[in-house]
PDB file of C-alpha atoms in Angstrom:
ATOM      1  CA  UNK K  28       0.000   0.000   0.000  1.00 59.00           C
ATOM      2  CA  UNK K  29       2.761   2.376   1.049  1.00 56.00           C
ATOM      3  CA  UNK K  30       4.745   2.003  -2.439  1.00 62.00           C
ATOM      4  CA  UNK K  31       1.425   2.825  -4.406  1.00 66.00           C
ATOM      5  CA  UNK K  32       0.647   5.802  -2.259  1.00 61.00           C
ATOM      6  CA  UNK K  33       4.378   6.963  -2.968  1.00 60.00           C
ATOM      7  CA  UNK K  34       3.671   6.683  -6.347  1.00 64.00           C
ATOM      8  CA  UNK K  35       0.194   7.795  -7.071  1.00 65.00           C
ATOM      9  CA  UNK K  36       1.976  11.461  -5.100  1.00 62.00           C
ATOM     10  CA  UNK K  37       4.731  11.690  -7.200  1.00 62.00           C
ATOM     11  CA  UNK K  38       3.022  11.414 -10.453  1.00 64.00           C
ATOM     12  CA  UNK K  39       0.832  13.689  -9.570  1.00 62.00           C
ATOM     13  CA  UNK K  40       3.654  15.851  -8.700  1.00 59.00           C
ATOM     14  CA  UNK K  41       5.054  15.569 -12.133  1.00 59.00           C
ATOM     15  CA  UNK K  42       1.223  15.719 -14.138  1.00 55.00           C
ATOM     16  CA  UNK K  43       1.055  18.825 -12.026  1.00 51.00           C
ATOM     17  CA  UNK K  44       4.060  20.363 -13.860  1.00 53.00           C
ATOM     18  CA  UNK K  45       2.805  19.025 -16.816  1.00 47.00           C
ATOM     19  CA  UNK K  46      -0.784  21.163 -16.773  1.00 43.00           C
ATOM     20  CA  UNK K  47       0.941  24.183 -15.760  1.00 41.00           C
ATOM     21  CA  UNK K  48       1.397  24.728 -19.622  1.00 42.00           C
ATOM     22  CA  UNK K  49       3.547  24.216 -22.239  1.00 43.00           C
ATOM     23  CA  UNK K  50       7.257  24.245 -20.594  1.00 47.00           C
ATOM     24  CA  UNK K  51       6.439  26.353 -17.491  1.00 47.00           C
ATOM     25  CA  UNK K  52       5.766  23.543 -14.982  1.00 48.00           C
ATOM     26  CA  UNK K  53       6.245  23.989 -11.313  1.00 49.00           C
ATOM     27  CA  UNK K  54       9.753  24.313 -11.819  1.00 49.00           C
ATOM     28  CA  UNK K  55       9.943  26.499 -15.157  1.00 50.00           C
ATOM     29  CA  UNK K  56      11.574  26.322 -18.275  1.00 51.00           C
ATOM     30  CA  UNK K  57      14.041  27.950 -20.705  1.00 53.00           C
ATOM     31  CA  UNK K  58      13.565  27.358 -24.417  1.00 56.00           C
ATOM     32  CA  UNK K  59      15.297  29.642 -27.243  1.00 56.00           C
ATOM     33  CA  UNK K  60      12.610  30.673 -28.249  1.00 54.00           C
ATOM     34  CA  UNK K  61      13.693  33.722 -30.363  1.00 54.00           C
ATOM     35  CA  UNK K  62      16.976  33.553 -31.172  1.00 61.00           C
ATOM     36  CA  UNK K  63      16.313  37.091 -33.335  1.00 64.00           C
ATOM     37  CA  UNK K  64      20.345  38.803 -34.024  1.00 71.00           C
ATOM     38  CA  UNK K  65      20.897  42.047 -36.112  1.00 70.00           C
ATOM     39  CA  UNK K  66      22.799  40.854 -38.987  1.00 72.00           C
ATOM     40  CA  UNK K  67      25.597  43.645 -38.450  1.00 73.00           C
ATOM     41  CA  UNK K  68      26.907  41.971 -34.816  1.00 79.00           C
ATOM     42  CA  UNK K  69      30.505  41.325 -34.227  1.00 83.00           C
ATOM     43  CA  UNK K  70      31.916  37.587 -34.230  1.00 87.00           C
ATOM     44  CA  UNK K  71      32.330  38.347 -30.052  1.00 89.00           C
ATOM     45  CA  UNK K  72      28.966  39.594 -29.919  1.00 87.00           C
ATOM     46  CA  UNK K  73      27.444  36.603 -31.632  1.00 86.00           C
ATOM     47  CA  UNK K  74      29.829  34.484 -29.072  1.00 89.00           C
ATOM     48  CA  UNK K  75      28.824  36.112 -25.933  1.00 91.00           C
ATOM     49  CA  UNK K  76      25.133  35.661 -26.917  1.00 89.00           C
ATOM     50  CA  UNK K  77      26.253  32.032 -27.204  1.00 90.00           C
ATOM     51  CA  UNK K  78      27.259  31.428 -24.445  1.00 91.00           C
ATOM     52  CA  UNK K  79      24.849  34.121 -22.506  1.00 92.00           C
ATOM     53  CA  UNK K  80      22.035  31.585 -23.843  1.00 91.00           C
ATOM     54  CA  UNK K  81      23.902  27.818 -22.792  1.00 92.00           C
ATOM     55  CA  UNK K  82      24.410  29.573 -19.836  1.00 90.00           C
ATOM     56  CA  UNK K  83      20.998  30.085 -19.119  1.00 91.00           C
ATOM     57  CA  UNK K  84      20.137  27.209 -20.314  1.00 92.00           C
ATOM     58  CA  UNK K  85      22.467  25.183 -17.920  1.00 92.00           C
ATOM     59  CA  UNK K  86      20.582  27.381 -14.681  1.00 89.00           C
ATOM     60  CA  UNK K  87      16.917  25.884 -16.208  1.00 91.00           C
ATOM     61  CA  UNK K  88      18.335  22.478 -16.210  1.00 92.00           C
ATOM     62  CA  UNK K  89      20.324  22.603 -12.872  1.00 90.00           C
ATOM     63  CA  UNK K  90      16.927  24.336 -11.415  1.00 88.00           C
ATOM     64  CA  UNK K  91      15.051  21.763 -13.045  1.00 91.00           C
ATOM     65  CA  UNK K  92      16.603  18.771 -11.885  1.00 92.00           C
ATOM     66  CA  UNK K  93      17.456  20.257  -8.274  1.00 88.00           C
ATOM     67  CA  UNK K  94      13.656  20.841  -7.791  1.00 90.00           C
ATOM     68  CA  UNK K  95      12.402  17.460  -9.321  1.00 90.00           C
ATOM     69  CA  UNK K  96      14.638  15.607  -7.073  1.00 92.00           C
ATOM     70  CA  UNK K  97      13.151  17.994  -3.737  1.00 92.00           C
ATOM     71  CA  UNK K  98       9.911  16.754  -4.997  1.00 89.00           C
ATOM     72  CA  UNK K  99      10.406  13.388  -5.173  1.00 88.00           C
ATOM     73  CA  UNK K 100      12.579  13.467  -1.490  1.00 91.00           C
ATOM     74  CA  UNK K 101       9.929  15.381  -0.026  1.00 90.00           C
ATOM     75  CA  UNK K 102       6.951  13.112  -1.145  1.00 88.00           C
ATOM     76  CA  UNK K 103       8.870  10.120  -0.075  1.00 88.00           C
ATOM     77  CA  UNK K 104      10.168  11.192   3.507  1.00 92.00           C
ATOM     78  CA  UNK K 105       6.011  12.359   3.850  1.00 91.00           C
ATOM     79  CA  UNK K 106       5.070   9.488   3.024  1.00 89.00           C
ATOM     80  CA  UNK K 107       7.082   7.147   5.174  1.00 91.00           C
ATOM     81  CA  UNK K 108       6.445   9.475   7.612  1.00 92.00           C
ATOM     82  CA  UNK K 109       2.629   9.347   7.666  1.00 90.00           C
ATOM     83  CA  UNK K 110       2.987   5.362   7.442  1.00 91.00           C
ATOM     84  CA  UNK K 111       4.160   5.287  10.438  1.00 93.00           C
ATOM     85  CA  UNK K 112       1.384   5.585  12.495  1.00 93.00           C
ATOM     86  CA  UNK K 113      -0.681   3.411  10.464  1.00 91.00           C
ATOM     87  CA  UNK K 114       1.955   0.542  10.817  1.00 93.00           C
ATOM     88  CA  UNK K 115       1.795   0.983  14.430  1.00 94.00           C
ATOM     89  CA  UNK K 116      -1.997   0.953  14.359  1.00 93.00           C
ATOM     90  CA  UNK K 117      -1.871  -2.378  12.228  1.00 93.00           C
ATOM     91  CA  UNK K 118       0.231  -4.033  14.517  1.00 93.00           C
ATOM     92  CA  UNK K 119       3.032  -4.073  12.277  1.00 94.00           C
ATOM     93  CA  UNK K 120       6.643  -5.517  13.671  1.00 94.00           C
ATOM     94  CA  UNK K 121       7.911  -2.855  15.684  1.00 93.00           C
ATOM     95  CA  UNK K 122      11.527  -2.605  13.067  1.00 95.00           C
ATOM     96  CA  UNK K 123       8.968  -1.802  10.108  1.00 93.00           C
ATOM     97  CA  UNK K 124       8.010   1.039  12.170  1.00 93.00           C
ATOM     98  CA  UNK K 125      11.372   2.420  13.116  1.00 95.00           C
ATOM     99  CA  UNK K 126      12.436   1.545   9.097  1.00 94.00           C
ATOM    100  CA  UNK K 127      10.084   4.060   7.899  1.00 93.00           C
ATOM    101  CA  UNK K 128      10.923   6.785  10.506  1.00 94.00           C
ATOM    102  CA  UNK K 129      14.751   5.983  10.211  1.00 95.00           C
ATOM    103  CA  UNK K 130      14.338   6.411   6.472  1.00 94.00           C
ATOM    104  CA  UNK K 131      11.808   9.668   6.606  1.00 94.00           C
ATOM    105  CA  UNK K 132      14.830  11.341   8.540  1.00 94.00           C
ATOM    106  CA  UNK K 133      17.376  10.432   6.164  1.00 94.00           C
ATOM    107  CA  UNK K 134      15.925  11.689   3.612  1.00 93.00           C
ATOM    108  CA  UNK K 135      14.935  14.809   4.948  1.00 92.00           C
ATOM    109  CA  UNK K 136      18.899  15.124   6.509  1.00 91.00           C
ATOM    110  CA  UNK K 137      19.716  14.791   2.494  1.00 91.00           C
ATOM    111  CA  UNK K 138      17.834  17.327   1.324  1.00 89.00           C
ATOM    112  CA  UNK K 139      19.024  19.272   4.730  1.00 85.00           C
ATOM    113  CA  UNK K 140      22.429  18.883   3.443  1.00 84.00           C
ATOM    114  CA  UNK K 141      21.774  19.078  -0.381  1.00 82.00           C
ATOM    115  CA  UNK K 142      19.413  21.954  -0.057  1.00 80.00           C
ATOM    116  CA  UNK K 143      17.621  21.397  -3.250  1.00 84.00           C
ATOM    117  CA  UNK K 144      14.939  23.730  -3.316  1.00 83.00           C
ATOM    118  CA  UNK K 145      16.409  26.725  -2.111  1.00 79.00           C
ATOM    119  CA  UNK K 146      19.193  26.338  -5.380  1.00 80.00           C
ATOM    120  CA  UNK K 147      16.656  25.398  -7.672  1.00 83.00           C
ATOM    121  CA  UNK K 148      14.684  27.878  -6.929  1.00 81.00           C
ATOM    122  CA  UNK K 149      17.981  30.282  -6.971  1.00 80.00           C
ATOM    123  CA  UNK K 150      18.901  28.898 -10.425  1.00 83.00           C
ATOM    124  CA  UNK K 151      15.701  29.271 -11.786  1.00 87.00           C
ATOM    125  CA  UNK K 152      15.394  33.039 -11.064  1.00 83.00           C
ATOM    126  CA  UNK K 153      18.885  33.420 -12.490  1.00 87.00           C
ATOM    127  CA  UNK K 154      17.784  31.388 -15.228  1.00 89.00           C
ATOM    128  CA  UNK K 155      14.923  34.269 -15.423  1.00 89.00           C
ATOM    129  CA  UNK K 156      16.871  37.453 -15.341  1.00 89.00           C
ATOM    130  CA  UNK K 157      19.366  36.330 -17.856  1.00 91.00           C
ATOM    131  CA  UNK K 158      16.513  35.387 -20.280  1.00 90.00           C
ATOM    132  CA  UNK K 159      14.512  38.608 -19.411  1.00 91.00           C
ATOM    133  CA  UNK K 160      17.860  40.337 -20.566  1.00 91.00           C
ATOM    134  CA  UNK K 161      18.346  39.152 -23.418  1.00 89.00           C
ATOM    135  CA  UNK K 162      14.406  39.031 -24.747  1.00 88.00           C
ATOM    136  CA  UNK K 163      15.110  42.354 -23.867  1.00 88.00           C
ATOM    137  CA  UNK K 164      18.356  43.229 -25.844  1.00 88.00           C
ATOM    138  CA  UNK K 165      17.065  41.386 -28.882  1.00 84.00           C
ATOM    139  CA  UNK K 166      13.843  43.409 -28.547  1.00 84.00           C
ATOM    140  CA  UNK K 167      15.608  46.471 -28.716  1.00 82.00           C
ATOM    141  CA  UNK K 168      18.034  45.483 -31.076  1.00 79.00           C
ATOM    142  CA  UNK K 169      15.016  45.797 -33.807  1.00 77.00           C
ATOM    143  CA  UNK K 170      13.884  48.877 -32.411  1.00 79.00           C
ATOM    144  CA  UNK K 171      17.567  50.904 -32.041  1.00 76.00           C
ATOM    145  CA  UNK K 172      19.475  52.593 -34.964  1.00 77.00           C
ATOM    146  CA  UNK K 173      22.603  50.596 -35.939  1.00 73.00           C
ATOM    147  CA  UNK K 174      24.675  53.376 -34.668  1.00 75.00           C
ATOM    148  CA  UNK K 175      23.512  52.777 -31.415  1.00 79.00           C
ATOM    149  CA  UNK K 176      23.871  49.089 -31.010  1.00 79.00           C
ATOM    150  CA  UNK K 177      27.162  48.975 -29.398  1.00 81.00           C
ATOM    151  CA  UNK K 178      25.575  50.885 -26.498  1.00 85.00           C
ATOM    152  CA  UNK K 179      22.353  48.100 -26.405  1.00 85.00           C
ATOM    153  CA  UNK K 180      25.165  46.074 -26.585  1.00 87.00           C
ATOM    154  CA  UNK K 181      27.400  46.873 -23.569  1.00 89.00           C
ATOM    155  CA  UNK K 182      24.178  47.477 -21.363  1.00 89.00           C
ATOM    156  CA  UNK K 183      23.327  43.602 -22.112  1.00 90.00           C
ATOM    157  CA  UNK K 184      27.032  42.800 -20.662  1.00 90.00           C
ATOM    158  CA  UNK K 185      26.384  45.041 -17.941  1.00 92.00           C
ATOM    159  CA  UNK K 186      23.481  43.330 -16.862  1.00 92.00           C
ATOM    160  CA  UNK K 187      24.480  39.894 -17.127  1.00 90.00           C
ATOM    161  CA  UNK K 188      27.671  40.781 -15.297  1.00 87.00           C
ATOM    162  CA  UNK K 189      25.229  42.320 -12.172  1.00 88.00           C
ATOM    163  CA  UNK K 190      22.695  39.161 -12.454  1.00 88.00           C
ATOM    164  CA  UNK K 191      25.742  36.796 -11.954  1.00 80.00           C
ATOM    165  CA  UNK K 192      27.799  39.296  -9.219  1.00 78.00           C
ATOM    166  CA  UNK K 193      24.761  38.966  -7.554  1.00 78.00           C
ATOM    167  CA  UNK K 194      23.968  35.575  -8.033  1.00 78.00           C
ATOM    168  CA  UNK K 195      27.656  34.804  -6.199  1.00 64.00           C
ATOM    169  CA  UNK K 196      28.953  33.092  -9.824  1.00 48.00           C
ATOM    170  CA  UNK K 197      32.029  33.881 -11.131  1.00 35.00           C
ATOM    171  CA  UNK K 198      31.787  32.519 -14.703  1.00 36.00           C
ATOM    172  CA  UNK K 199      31.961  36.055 -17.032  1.00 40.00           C
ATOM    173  CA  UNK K 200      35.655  36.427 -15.613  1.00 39.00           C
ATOM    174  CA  UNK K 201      35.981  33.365 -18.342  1.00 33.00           C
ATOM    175  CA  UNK K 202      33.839  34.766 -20.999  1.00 38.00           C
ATOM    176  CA  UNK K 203      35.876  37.666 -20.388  1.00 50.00           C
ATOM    177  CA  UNK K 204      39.149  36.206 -21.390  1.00 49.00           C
ATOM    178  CA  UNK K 205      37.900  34.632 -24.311  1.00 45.00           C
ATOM    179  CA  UNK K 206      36.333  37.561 -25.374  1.00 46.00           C
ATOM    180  CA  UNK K 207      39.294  39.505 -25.389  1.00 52.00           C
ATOM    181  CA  UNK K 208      41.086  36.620 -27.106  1.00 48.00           C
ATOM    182  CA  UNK K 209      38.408  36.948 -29.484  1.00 44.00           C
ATOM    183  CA  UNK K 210      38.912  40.686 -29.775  1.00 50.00           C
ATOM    184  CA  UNK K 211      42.835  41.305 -30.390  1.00 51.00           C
ATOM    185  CA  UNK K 212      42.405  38.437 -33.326  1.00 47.00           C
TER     186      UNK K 212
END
């Protein structure tokens, strides 16, 4: 009974993502969706987009995974948890009893320890601002003179370099190197 009850909550966990909509879920989603470039960007340009939009894409899937695997913890360690007393009710061995409680509290030490929502829920927000920033670029990139790209340009950097100073990641001081690798060829 206990194994279909796990079950029948955990499915439902994922159908729930699944009605949320097309990609959005509980846990959200990041699809390229418009992948819209003025034709007159620079080879860097074009490679910081790149890797602006893997990037992003890697933060979806870490958030994705991170709070899939919280689900499926937290739905388990509930429902050993609530077994309990019914095992003790039904006159169950007394070890089946302590099994489920000793595994309810191991599971919740693991997520303790691996502290899955708060990070997906982290990387999905990064995930977020980096896509709001560049729907936002690419928006404006069709809207601003070609004179003034540069500028639309360097405000995108700017902004992705303040989502991930604030975010606690250190990965542009890469980009950054290859960029200027990029930029003295």
């Amino acid at each position: 009974m206990l194994p279909f009850i796990v079950f029948a909550i955990f499915s439902r966990t994922l159908l729930l993502e699944e009605e949320e909509g097309e990609g959005a879920g509980l846990v959200g989603t990041y699809d390229r969706e418009d992948l819209y470039r003025p034709d007159d960007m620079r080879p860097n340009q074009a490679a910081y987009l790149d890797s602006i939009e893997k990037m992003t894409e890697r933060y979806s899937r870490k958030a994705r995974f991170r709070l899939r695997r919280y689900f499926a913890t937290s739905t388990g360690a509930i429902a050993c948890a609530s077994a309990v007393p019914v095992v003790v009710a039904a006159g169950f061995p007394s070890w089946i009893t302590a099994a489920l409680g000793a595994l309810a509290a191991v599971v919740q030490g693991i997520q303790q320890i691996l502290q899955d929502q708060r990070l997906g829920a982290e990387s999905h927000a990064i995930a977020v601002e980096m896509s709001t920033a560049l729907r936002r670029f690419r928006y404006e990139a069709e809207e601003v003179p070609e004179r003034e790209r540069d500028t639309s340009f360097h405000a995108l950097v700017d902004q992705v370099e303040e989502i991930q100073r604030l975010s606690g990641a250190r990965m542009l001081a890469l980009m950054r190197e290859k960029s200027a690798s990029t930029n003295s060829s």
